[in-house]
C-alpha cells in the first residue's frame, strides 16, 4: 500500500492511496473461503463448492465489499497514525469510468483513490480553577407573587356586554362574522361566524385586530390585511386580503377579585395555597434564569481562553443554519436590514463570528467531556424524553415512539444534557461567587436580548 499526502493546508488534508490488486485478491479470496461453508448451491454438497466457482458467481460483489472494507480500514489507519480527529466525514474519490470499475472489480487493476478530510485542531484546555464566575441570585418577593397572580387573573377574567351603541376599545372582546376575499374572490377557510377576538391579543393576522377599534355591534367594516410570508397555508402566504367583518357583540373585561374563590377556580384550596404554588414556580424560574446567566458567563470565559482556528466546513454549516433562519424571520415580518440599522454584508459578518464561536465552544466542551470521561446515560436520555412526553398530554406514546425510532431527534435530546454536565464539571472547579440582585437585574439581560 502506498500513501501520498497531496494537500496540507491548515486543517485540510488530502491523500492519494494505492492498494495493489494482489492485496485485494488475497482479501477477496479469504472472504470467498469463509463463504464456502455458508452458501448453498445446487449440484454441490454443503462446504464442497470450489472457490473458483464461487468466484465466478460472487466474485464482483465480494470484491466490491472487499474494496469498501479496505478503504475504511486504510483511512482509519492513516488518520490514527497521524493523530487526526475528523471534523467532517471523509470525501472519497474513486474511479468512475466503466472500464476502470470493471478492471477493479475483476482484480485486473490496483485500487487507487483519494480521500480529502478536514480535521479538528489540537485544543489546549485552560486551567478551570483560575476561572472566576459571578452567580447572580434574586429572592422571590411577595410583590413578585402578587404580580404573577394578577397576570393569571387577567388571563382568566370574564367579559360583559358593553351595551347598545358601545364602541370597542383595546382589551375589549369583539365577537365577529367575517368573509375573506383575495382579488375579490373568496378563499378556503376565509369565512367564519361568532369568532371572539380580544383587541390587542395579537392572535389574528397582523393589522386585523387594530382595525376593530371603535367598531360597534351591528357595524360592518372591510378590514385590509396581508398574510405573513411564512403563513402555514402556502397558497395564502404573503397575499393581500380583505375581510368584510360584522361585529355582533362588544364586551368589556371585568375585574377579577383575587381571593379564596378565585384560587378554587384554579384547582387550589385557598389563596394561601395559590401563593405557595406561585412562590415555588417563581423560585424555579429564578433558579433557571440564574443558571442561564452563569452558563453564559462561563461560555464567555471559555471563549476568551480558547482561541484557535475552527474547521471552516463546520463554521459554514452553522452559519448557513442561522442565516436561513434569520432570512426566513425577516421575510415573514417584512423587515429589512436597514430597519435593524445594518446592512446584509455587516449582518453576515456578525453571524459568521457567532457561528465561529459556537463551533469552537462545541469542540471545547466535547474535548473537556472526552478527557474527563463525562457521558450521558440512556436513563438520563430516557427521563428527558419522558419529560418531553408529559408536556403533550394525550400524546405521550406518540412522542415516546418518535424519539425511540429517530436517532437524530434522540441526539438532540442528548446534546444539551451532555453540555450541562460539562458545564457543571467546570463550575465545580471554578471560583463561583454569589451576588444578590433584584428580579429586574436578574432578567434584564434576557429582556434586552428579546428586544434586540
CSV table of N, CA and C in Angstrom, one decimal, residues 75-239:
chain,number,residue,atom,x,y,z
A,75,UNK,N,-8.2,4.2,5.7
A,75,UNK,CA,-8.5,5.5,6.1
A,75,UNK,C,-8.3,5.6,7.7
A,76,UNK,N,-8.8,4.6,8.4
A,76,UNK,CA,-8.7,4.6,9.8
A,76,UNK,C,-7.3,4.6,10.2
A,77,UNK,N,-6.5,3.7,9.5
A,77,UNK,CA,-5.0,3.6,9.8
A,77,UNK,C,-4.3,4.9,9.6
A,78,UNK,N,-4.6,5.6,8.5
A,78,UNK,CA,-4.0,6.9,8.1
A,78,UNK,C,-4.3,7.9,9.2
A,79,UNK,N,-5.6,8.0,9.5
A,79,UNK,CA,-6.0,9.1,10.5
A,79,UNK,C,-5.4,8.8,11.9
A,80,UNK,N,-5.4,7.5,12.3
A,80,UNK,CA,-4.9,7.2,13.6
A,80,UNK,C,-3.5,7.4,13.7
A,81,UNK,N,-2.7,7.0,12.7
A,81,UNK,CA,-1.2,7.2,12.8
A,81,UNK,C,-0.8,8.7,12.9
A,82,UNK,N,-1.6,9.5,12.3
A,82,UNK,CA,-1.3,11.0,12.3
A,82,UNK,C,-2.0,11.7,13.4
A,83,UNK,N,-2.8,11.0,14.2
A,83,UNK,CA,-3.5,11.6,15.3
A,83,UNK,C,-4.6,12.6,14.9
A,84,UNK,N,-5.2,12.4,13.7
A,84,UNK,CA,-6.2,13.2,13.2
A,84,UNK,C,-7.6,13.0,13.9
A,85,UNK,N,-8.2,14.0,14.3
A,85,UNK,CA,-9.6,14.0,14.8
A,85,UNK,C,-10.5,14.6,13.7
A,86,UNK,N,-11.3,13.9,13.0
A,86,UNK,CA,-12.0,14.4,11.9
A,86,UNK,C,-13.1,15.4,12.3
A,87,UNK,N,-13.2,16.5,11.5
A,87,UNK,CA,-14.3,17.4,11.8
A,87,UNK,C,-15.6,17.1,10.9
A,88,UNK,N,-15.3,16.4,9.8
A,88,UNK,CA,-16.4,16.0,8.9
A,88,UNK,C,-16.1,14.7,8.4
A,89,UNK,N,-17.1,14.1,7.7
A,89,UNK,CA,-16.9,12.8,7.0
A,89,UNK,C,-15.9,12.9,5.9
A,90,UNK,N,-15.0,11.9,5.7
A,90,UNK,CA,-14.0,12.0,4.7
A,90,UNK,C,-14.7,12.0,3.3
A,91,UNK,N,-14.1,12.8,2.4
A,91,UNK,CA,-14.6,12.8,1.0
A,91,UNK,C,-13.7,11.9,0.1
A,92,UNK,N,-14.3,10.8,-0.3
A,92,UNK,CA,-13.5,9.8,-1.1
A,92,UNK,C,-13.9,9.9,-2.6
A,93,UNK,N,-12.8,9.9,-3.4
A,93,UNK,CA,-13.0,10.0,-4.8
A,93,UNK,C,-12.4,8.7,-5.4
A,94,UNK,N,-13.3,8.0,-6.1
A,94,UNK,CA,-13.0,6.7,-6.7
A,94,UNK,C,-13.0,6.8,-8.2
A,95,UNK,N,-12.4,5.8,-9.0
A,95,UNK,CA,-12.6,5.7,-10.4
A,95,UNK,C,-14.0,5.6,-10.8
A,96,UNK,N,-14.5,6.3,-11.8
A,96,UNK,CA,-15.9,6.3,-12.2
A,96,UNK,C,-16.1,5.7,-13.7
A,97,UNK,N,-15.0,5.7,-14.5
A,97,UNK,CA,-15.2,5.2,-15.8
A,97,UNK,C,-15.5,3.7,-15.8
A,98,UNK,N,-16.5,3.2,-16.7
A,98,UNK,CA,-16.9,1.8,-16.6
A,98,UNK,C,-15.8,0.8,-16.8
A,99,UNK,N,-14.9,1.1,-17.7
A,99,UNK,CA,-13.8,0.1,-17.9
A,99,UNK,C,-12.9,0.1,-16.6
A,100,UNK,N,-12.7,1.2,-16.0
A,100,UNK,CA,-11.8,1.3,-14.8
A,100,UNK,C,-12.5,0.5,-13.6
A,101,UNK,N,-13.8,0.7,-13.5
A,101,UNK,CA,-14.6,0.0,-12.5
A,101,UNK,C,-14.6,-1.5,-12.7
A,102,UNK,N,-14.8,-1.9,-14.0
A,102,UNK,CA,-14.7,-3.4,-14.3
A,102,UNK,C,-13.4,-4.0,-14.0
A,103,UNK,N,-12.3,-3.3,-14.4
A,103,UNK,CA,-11.0,-3.8,-14.1
A,103,UNK,C,-10.7,-4.0,-12.6
A,104,UNK,N,-11.3,-3.0,-11.8
A,104,UNK,CA,-11.1,-3.0,-10.4
A,104,UNK,C,-11.8,-4.2,-9.8
A,105,UNK,N,-13.1,-4.4,-10.2
A,105,UNK,CA,-13.9,-5.5,-9.6
A,105,UNK,C,-13.5,-6.9,-10.1
A,106,UNK,N,-12.8,-6.9,-11.2
A,106,UNK,CA,-12.3,-8.3,-11.6
A,106,UNK,C,-10.9,-8.5,-11.3
A,107,UNK,N,-10.3,-7.6,-10.5
A,107,UNK,CA,-8.9,-7.8,-9.9
A,107,UNK,C,-7.8,-7.6,-11.0
A,108,UNK,N,-8.1,-6.8,-12.0
A,108,UNK,CA,-7.1,-6.5,-13.1
A,108,UNK,C,-6.3,-5.3,-12.8
A,109,UNK,N,-6.8,-4.4,-11.9
A,109,UNK,CA,-6.0,-3.2,-11.6
A,109,UNK,C,-6.0,-2.9,-10.1
A,110,UNK,N,-5.0,-2.1,-9.8
A,110,UNK,CA,-4.8,-1.7,-8.4
A,110,UNK,C,-6.0,-0.7,-8.0
A,111,UNK,N,-6.2,-0.7,-6.7
A,111,UNK,CA,-7.2,0.3,-6.2
A,111,UNK,C,-6.5,1.6,-5.9
A,112,UNK,N,-6.9,2.7,-6.6
A,112,UNK,CA,-6.3,4.0,-6.4
A,112,UNK,C,-7.4,5.0,-6.2
A,113,UNK,N,-7.4,5.7,-5.0
A,113,UNK,CA,-8.4,6.6,-4.7
A,113,UNK,C,-7.8,7.8,-3.9
A,114,UNK,N,-8.6,8.9,-3.8
A,114,UNK,CA,-8.1,10.0,-3.0
A,114,UNK,C,-9.1,10.2,-1.8
A,115,UNK,N,-8.6,10.7,-0.7
A,115,UNK,CA,-9.5,11.0,0.4
A,115,UNK,C,-9.1,12.4,0.9
A,116,UNK,N,-10.2,13.3,1.0
A,116,UNK,CA,-10.0,14.6,1.5
A,116,UNK,C,-10.6,14.8,2.8
A,117,UNK,N,-10.0,15.4,3.8
A,117,UNK,CA,-10.5,15.5,5.1
A,117,UNK,C,-10.3,16.9,5.7
A,118,UNK,N,-11.1,17.2,6.7
A,118,UNK,CA,-10.9,18.4,7.4
A,118,UNK,C,-10.8,18.0,8.9
A,119,UNK,N,-9.8,18.5,9.6
A,119,UNK,CA,-9.6,17.9,11.0
A,119,UNK,C,-9.8,19.0,12.0
A,120,UNK,N,-10.0,18.5,13.2
A,120,UNK,CA,-10.1,19.4,14.4
A,120,UNK,C,-8.7,19.7,14.9
A,121,UNK,N,-8.4,21.0,15.1
A,121,UNK,CA,-7.0,21.3,15.6
A,121,UNK,C,-6.8,20.8,17.0
A,122,UNK,N,-5.6,20.6,17.5
A,122,UNK,CA,-5.3,20.2,18.9
A,122,UNK,C,-5.8,21.4,19.8
A,123,UNK,N,-6.5,21.0,20.9
A,123,UNK,CA,-7.1,22.0,21.7
A,123,UNK,C,-6.4,21.9,23.1
A,124,UNK,N,-5.7,23.0,23.5
A,124,UNK,CA,-5.1,23.1,24.8
A,124,UNK,C,-6.0,23.7,25.8
A,125,UNK,N,-6.5,22.9,26.7
A,125,UNK,CA,-7.6,23.3,27.6
A,125,UNK,C,-7.0,24.2,28.7
A,126,UNK,N,-7.8,25.2,29.1
A,126,UNK,CA,-7.4,26.2,30.1
A,126,UNK,C,-7.4,25.5,31.5
A,127,UNK,N,-6.9,26.2,32.5
A,127,UNK,CA,-6.9,25.8,33.9
A,127,UNK,C,-8.2,26.3,34.5
A,128,UNK,N,-9.2,25.5,34.6
A,128,UNK,CA,-10.6,26.0,35.0
A,128,UNK,C,-10.6,26.5,36.5
A,129,UNK,N,-9.6,26.1,37.3
A,129,UNK,CA,-9.5,26.6,38.6
A,129,UNK,C,-9.2,28.1,38.7
A,130,UNK,N,-8.7,28.6,37.6
A,130,UNK,CA,-8.4,30.0,37.5
A,130,UNK,C,-9.6,30.9,37.1
A,131,UNK,N,-10.7,30.2,36.8
A,131,UNK,CA,-11.9,30.9,36.3
A,131,UNK,C,-12.6,31.5,37.5
A,132,UNK,N,-13.0,32.8,37.4
A,132,UNK,CA,-13.9,33.5,38.3
A,132,UNK,C,-15.2,33.7,37.7
A,133,UNK,N,-16.3,33.2,38.3
A,133,UNK,CA,-17.6,33.3,37.7
A,133,UNK,C,-18.6,33.9,38.7
A,134,UNK,N,-19.3,34.9,38.3
A,134,UNK,CA,-20.3,35.5,39.2
A,134,UNK,C,-21.7,34.9,39.0
A,135,UNK,N,-22.3,34.6,40.2
A,135,UNK,CA,-23.6,33.9,40.1
A,135,UNK,C,-24.7,34.9,40.7
A,136,UNK,N,-25.5,35.5,39.8
A,136,UNK,CA,-26.5,36.4,40.3
A,136,UNK,C,-27.7,35.7,40.9
A,137,UNK,N,-28.1,36.1,42.1
A,137,UNK,CA,-29.2,35.4,42.8
A,137,UNK,C,-30.2,36.4,43.2
A,138,UNK,N,-31.5,36.1,42.9
A,138,UNK,CA,-32.6,37.0,43.3
A,138,UNK,C,-33.6,36.3,44.2
A,139,UNK,N,-34.1,36.9,45.2
A,139,UNK,CA,-35.1,36.3,46.1
A,139,UNK,C,-36.5,36.6,45.5
A,140,UNK,N,-37.4,35.7,45.7
A,140,UNK,CA,-38.8,35.9,45.2
A,140,UNK,C,-39.5,36.7,46.3
A,141,UNK,N,-40.0,37.8,46.0
A,141,UNK,CA,-40.7,38.7,46.9
A,141,UNK,C,-42.2,38.5,46.9
A,142,UNK,N,-42.9,39.0,47.9
A,142,UNK,CA,-44.3,39.0,47.9
A,142,UNK,C,-44.9,39.8,46.7
A,143,UNK,N,-44.2,40.9,46.4
A,143,UNK,CA,-44.7,41.7,45.2
A,143,UNK,C,-44.6,40.8,43.9
A,144,UNK,N,-43.6,40.1,43.8
A,144,UNK,CA,-43.4,39.2,42.6
A,144,UNK,C,-44.6,38.2,42.5
A,145,UNK,N,-44.9,37.6,43.7
A,145,UNK,CA,-46.0,36.7,43.7
A,145,UNK,C,-47.4,37.3,43.4
A,146,UNK,N,-47.6,38.5,44.0
A,146,UNK,CA,-48.9,39.2,43.7
A,146,UNK,C,-49.0,39.6,42.2
A,147,UNK,N,-47.9,40.0,41.6
A,147,UNK,CA,-47.9,40.4,40.2
A,147,UNK,C,-48.2,39.2,39.3
A,148,UNK,N,-47.6,38.0,39.6
A,148,UNK,CA,-47.8,36.8,38.8
A,148,UNK,C,-49.2,36.4,38.9
A,149,UNK,N,-49.8,36.4,40.1
A,149,UNK,CA,-51.2,36.0,40.3
A,149,UNK,C,-52.1,37.0,39.6
A,150,UNK,N,-51.8,38.3,39.5
A,150,UNK,CA,-52.6,39.2,38.8
A,150,UNK,C,-52.6,38.9,37.3
A,151,UNK,N,-51.4,38.5,36.8
A,151,UNK,CA,-51.4,38.1,35.4
A,151,UNK,C,-52.3,36.9,35.1
A,152,UNK,N,-52.3,36.0,36.0
A,152,UNK,CA,-53.2,34.8,35.8
A,152,UNK,C,-54.6,35.3,35.9
A,153,UNK,N,-54.9,36.2,36.8
A,153,UNK,CA,-56.3,36.7,36.9
A,153,UNK,C,-56.8,37.4,35.6
A,154,UNK,N,-55.8,38.2,35.1
A,154,UNK,CA,-56.2,38.9,33.8
A,154,UNK,C,-56.4,37.9,32.7
A,155,UNK,N,-55.7,36.8,32.7
A,155,UNK,CA,-55.9,35.8,31.6
A,155,UNK,C,-57.2,35.0,31.8
A,156,UNK,N,-57.7,35.0,33.0
A,156,UNK,CA,-58.9,34.2,33.3
A,156,UNK,C,-60.2,35.1,33.6
A,157,UNK,N,-60.1,36.4,33.3
A,157,UNK,CA,-61.2,37.3,33.6
A,157,UNK,C,-62.4,37.0,32.6
A,158,UNK,N,-63.5,37.4,33.1
A,158,UNK,CA,-64.7,37.3,32.3
A,158,UNK,C,-65.0,38.6,31.6
A,159,UNK,N,-66.0,38.5,30.6
A,159,UNK,CA,-66.3,39.7,29.8
A,159,UNK,C,-67.8,39.9,29.9
A,160,UNK,N,-68.2,41.2,29.8
A,160,UNK,CA,-69.7,41.5,29.9
A,160,UNK,C,-70.0,42.5,28.8
A,161,UNK,N,-71.2,42.3,28.3
A,161,UNK,CA,-71.8,43.2,27.2
A,161,UNK,C,-71.7,44.7,27.6
A,162,UNK,N,-71.1,45.5,26.7
A,162,UNK,CA,-70.9,46.9,27.0
A,162,UNK,C,-72.2,47.7,26.7
A,163,UNK,N,-73.2,47.0,26.1
A,163,UNK,CA,-74.5,47.6,25.9
A,163,UNK,C,-74.6,48.3,24.5
A,164,UNK,N,-75.8,48.7,24.2
A,164,UNK,CA,-76.2,49.2,22.9
A,164,UNK,C,-75.4,50.5,22.6
A,165,UNK,N,-74.8,50.6,21.4
A,165,UNK,CA,-74.1,51.8,20.9
A,165,UNK,C,-72.6,51.9,21.4
A,166,UNK,N,-72.2,50.9,22.3
A,166,UNK,CA,-70.9,51.0,22.8
A,166,UNK,C,-69.9,50.7,21.7
A,167,UNK,N,-68.7,51.3,21.7
A,167,UNK,CA,-67.7,51.1,20.7
A,167,UNK,C,-66.5,50.3,21.4
A,168,UNK,N,-65.9,49.5,20.5
A,168,UNK,CA,-64.8,48.6,21.0
A,168,UNK,C,-63.5,49.4,21.3
A,169,UNK,N,-62.8,49.0,22.3
A,169,UNK,CA,-61.5,49.6,22.7
A,169,UNK,C,-60.5,48.5,22.9
A,170,UNK,N,-59.2,48.9,22.9
A,170,UNK,CA,-58.2,47.9,23.2
A,170,UNK,C,-58.5,47.1,24.5
A,171,UNK,N,-58.4,45.8,24.4
A,171,UNK,CA,-58.7,45.0,25.6
A,171,UNK,C,-60.1,44.4,25.6
A,172,UNK,N,-61.0,45.0,24.8
A,172,UNK,CA,-62.4,44.5,24.7
A,172,UNK,C,-62.4,43.2,23.9
A,173,UNK,N,-63.4,42.4,24.1
A,173,UNK,CA,-63.6,41.2,23.3
A,173,UNK,C,-64.8,41.5,22.3
A,174,UNK,N,-64.5,41.3,21.0
A,174,UNK,CA,-65.4,41.6,19.9
A,174,UNK,C,-65.8,40.3,19.3
A,175,UNK,N,-67.1,39.9,19.2
A,175,UNK,CA,-67.5,38.7,18.5
A,175,UNK,C,-67.9,39.1,17.1
A,176,UNK,N,-67.3,38.5,16.1
A,176,UNK,CA,-67.4,38.9,14.7
A,176,UNK,C,-67.8,37.8,13.8
A,177,UNK,N,-68.4,38.2,12.7
A,177,UNK,CA,-68.6,37.3,11.5
A,177,UNK,C,-67.8,37.9,10.4
A,178,UNK,N,-67.1,37.1,9.6
A,178,UNK,CA,-66.3,37.7,8.5
A,178,UNK,C,-66.3,36.8,7.3
A,179,UNK,N,-66.1,37.5,6.1
A,179,UNK,CA,-65.9,36.8,4.8
A,179,UNK,C,-64.7,37.4,4.2
A,180,UNK,N,-63.7,36.5,3.9
A,180,UNK,CA,-62.4,37.0,3.4
A,180,UNK,C,-62.4,36.8,1.9
A,181,UNK,N,-61.7,37.7,1.2
A,181,UNK,CA,-61.5,37.6,-0.3
A,181,UNK,C,-60.1,38.0,-0.6
A,182,UNK,N,-59.6,37.4,-1.7
A,182,UNK,CA,-58.3,37.8,-2.3
A,182,UNK,C,-58.6,38.1,-3.8
A,183,UNK,N,-58.3,39.3,-4.2
A,183,UNK,CA,-58.6,39.8,-5.5
A,183,UNK,C,-60.1,39.6,-5.8
A,184,UNK,N,-60.9,39.9,-4.8
A,184,UNK,CA,-62.3,39.8,-4.9
A,184,UNK,C,-62.9,38.4,-4.9
A,185,UNK,N,-62.1,37.4,-4.7
A,185,UNK,CA,-62.6,36.0,-4.7
A,185,UNK,C,-62.5,35.4,-3.3
A,186,UNK,N,-63.5,34.7,-2.9
A,186,UNK,CA,-63.5,34.0,-1.6
A,186,UNK,C,-62.4,32.9,-1.6
A,187,UNK,N,-61.8,32.6,-0.5
A,187,UNK,CA,-60.8,31.6,-0.4
A,187,UNK,C,-61.2,30.6,0.7
A,188,UNK,N,-60.7,29.4,0.6
A,188,UNK,CA,-61.0,28.4,1.6
A,188,UNK,C,-60.5,28.8,3.0
A,189,UNK,N,-61.4,28.6,4.0
A,189,UNK,CA,-61.1,29.0,5.3
A,189,UNK,C,-61.2,30.5,5.6
A,190,UNK,N,-61.7,31.2,4.7
A,190,UNK,CA,-61.7,32.7,4.9
A,190,UNK,C,-63.1,33.2,5.4
A,191,UNK,N,-64.0,32.3,5.7
A,191,UNK,CA,-65.3,32.7,6.1
A,191,UNK,C,-65.6,32.0,7.5
A,192,UNK,N,-66.1,32.8,8.5
A,192,UNK,CA,-66.5,32.2,9.7
A,192,UNK,C,-67.4,33.1,10.5
A,193,UNK,N,-68.1,32.5,11.5
A,193,UNK,CA,-69.1,33.3,12.3
A,193,UNK,C,-68.8,33.1,13.8
A,194,UNK,N,-69.3,34.1,14.6
A,194,UNK,CA,-69.2,34.0,16.0
A,194,UNK,C,-67.8,33.8,16.5
A,195,UNK,N,-66.9,34.5,16.0
A,195,UNK,CA,-65.5,34.3,16.4
A,195,UNK,C,-65.1,35.5,17.4
A,196,UNK,N,-64.7,35.1,18.7
A,196,UNK,CA,-64.4,36.1,19.6
A,196,UNK,C,-62.9,36.6,19.4
A,197,UNK,N,-62.7,37.9,19.4
A,197,UNK,CA,-61.4,38.5,19.2
A,197,UNK,C,-61.1,39.5,20.3
A,198,UNK,N,-60.1,39.3,21.1
A,198,UNK,CA,-59.7,40.3,22.1
A,198,UNK,C,-58.7,41.3,21.4
A,199,UNK,N,-59.1,42.5,21.3
A,199,UNK,CA,-58.3,43.5,20.7
A,199,UNK,C,-57.0,43.7,21.5
A,200,UNK,N,-55.9,43.6,20.8
A,200,UNK,CA,-54.6,43.7,21.4
A,200,UNK,C,-53.9,42.4,21.8
A,201,UNK,N,-54.6,41.3,21.6
A,201,UNK,CA,-54.1,40.0,22.0
A,201,UNK,C,-53.1,39.4,21.0
A,202,UNK,N,-53.1,40.0,19.7
A,202,UNK,CA,-52.2,39.6,18.7
A,202,UNK,C,-52.4,38.1,18.3
A,203,UNK,N,-53.6,37.7,18.3
A,203,UNK,CA,-53.9,36.3,17.9
A,203,UNK,C,-54.3,36.2,16.5
A,204,UNK,N,-54.6,37.3,15.8
A,204,UNK,CA,-55.0,37.3,14.4
A,204,UNK,C,-53.9,37.8,13.5
A,205,UNK,N,-54.2,37.8,12.2
A,205,UNK,CA,-53.2,38.3,11.3
A,205,UNK,C,-52.8,39.7,11.7
A,206,UNK,N,-51.5,40.0,11.6
A,206,UNK,CA,-51.1,41.4,11.9
A,206,UNK,C,-51.9,42.5,11.2
A,207,UNK,N,-52.4,43.4,12.0
A,207,UNK,CA,-53.2,44.5,11.5
A,207,UNK,C,-54.7,44.3,11.5
A,208,UNK,N,-55.1,43.1,11.8
A,208,UNK,CA,-56.5,42.8,11.8
A,208,UNK,C,-57.2,43.4,13.1
A,209,UNK,N,-56.7,43.1,14.2
A,209,UNK,CA,-57.3,43.5,15.5
A,209,UNK,C,-57.4,45.0,15.6
A,210,UNK,N,-56.3,45.7,15.2
A,210,UNK,CA,-56.3,47.1,15.3
A,210,UNK,C,-57.4,47.8,14.6
A,211,UNK,N,-57.8,47.2,13.5
A,211,UNK,CA,-58.9,47.9,12.7
A,211,UNK,C,-60.3,47.6,13.3
A,212,UNK,N,-60.4,46.9,14.4
A,212,UNK,CA,-61.6,46.7,15.1
A,212,UNK,C,-61.9,47.8,16.2
A,213,UNK,N,-60.8,48.6,16.4
A,213,UNK,CA,-61.0,49.7,17.4
A,213,UNK,C,-62.1,50.6,16.9
A,214,UNK,N,-63.0,50.9,17.8
A,214,UNK,CA,-64.1,51.9,17.5
A,214,UNK,C,-65.3,51.2,16.9
A,215,UNK,N,-65.3,50.0,16.6
A,215,UNK,CA,-66.4,49.3,15.9
A,215,UNK,C,-67.6,49.1,16.9
A,216,UNK,N,-68.8,49.1,16.5
A,216,UNK,CA,-70.0,48.9,17.4
A,216,UNK,C,-70.7,47.7,16.9
A,217,UNK,N,-71.5,47.1,17.8
A,217,UNK,CA,-72.3,45.9,17.5
A,217,UNK,C,-73.2,46.3,16.3
A,218,UNK,N,-73.3,45.4,15.3
A,218,UNK,CA,-74.1,45.6,14.1
A,218,UNK,C,-73.4,46.3,13.0
A,219,UNK,N,-72.2,46.9,13.3
A,219,UNK,CA,-71.5,47.6,12.3
A,219,UNK,C,-70.6,46.7,11.4
A,220,UNK,N,-70.5,47.0,10.1
A,220,UNK,CA,-69.7,46.2,9.2
A,220,UNK,C,-68.6,47.0,8.7
A,221,UNK,N,-67.4,46.5,8.7
A,221,UNK,CA,-66.2,47.1,8.1
A,221,UNK,C,-65.5,46.2,7.2
A,222,UNK,N,-64.7,46.7,6.2
A,222,UNK,CA,-63.8,45.9,5.4
A,222,UNK,C,-62.4,46.1,5.9
A,223,UNK,N,-61.9,45.1,6.4
A,223,UNK,CA,-60.5,45.1,7.0
A,223,UNK,C,-59.5,44.7,5.9
A,224,UNK,N,-58.5,45.5,5.7
A,224,UNK,CA,-57.5,45.1,4.7
A,224,UNK,C,-56.2,44.7,5.4
A,225,UNK,N,-55.7,43.5,5.2
A,225,UNK,CA,-54.5,43.0,5.8
A,225,UNK,C,-53.7,42.2,4.8
A,226,UNK,N,-52.6,41.7,5.1
A,226,UNK,CA,-51.7,40.8,4.3
A,226,UNK,C,-51.3,39.6,5.2
A,227,UNK,N,-51.4,38.4,4.6
A,227,UNK,CA,-51.0,37.2,5.3
A,227,UNK,C,-49.5,37.3,5.5
A,228,UNK,N,-48.9,36.8,6.6
A,228,UNK,CA,-47.5,36.7,6.8
A,228,UNK,C,-46.8,35.9,5.7
A,229,UNK,N,-45.6,36.2,5.3
A,229,UNK,CA,-45.0,35.5,4.2
A,229,UNK,C,-44.7,34.0,4.6
A,230,UNK,N,-44.6,33.7,5.9
A,230,UNK,CA,-44.3,32.4,6.4
A,230,UNK,C,-45.6,31.7,6.9
A,231,UNK,N,-46.8,32.2,6.4
A,231,UNK,CA,-48.1,31.6,6.8
A,231,UNK,C,-48.1,30.1,6.5
A,232,UNK,N,-48.8,29.4,7.4
A,232,UNK,CA,-48.8,27.9,7.3
A,232,UNK,C,-49.4,27.5,6.0
A,233,UNK,N,-50.4,28.2,5.5
A,233,UNK,CA,-51.0,27.8,4.2
A,233,UNK,C,-50.3,28.6,3.1
A,234,UNK,N,-49.5,27.8,2.4
A,234,UNK,CA,-48.6,28.4,1.4
A,234,UNK,C,-49.3,29.2,0.3
A,235,UNK,N,-50.6,28.8,0.0
A,235,UNK,CA,-51.3,29.5,-1.1
A,235,UNK,C,-51.8,30.9,-0.6
A,236,UNK,N,-51.8,31.1,0.7
A,236,UNK,CA,-52.2,32.4,1.3
A,236,UNK,C,-51.0,33.2,1.7
A,237,UNK,N,-49.9,32.6,1.9
A,237,UNK,CA,-48.7,33.3,2.4
A,237,UNK,C,-48.3,34.5,1.6
A,238,UNK,N,-48.2,35.7,2.3
A,238,UNK,CA,-47.8,36.9,1.6
A,238,UNK,C,-48.9,37.6,0.8
A,239,UNK,N,-50.1,37.0,0.7
A,239,UNK,CA,-51.2,37.5,-0.1
A,239,UNK,C,-51.9,38.7,0.6
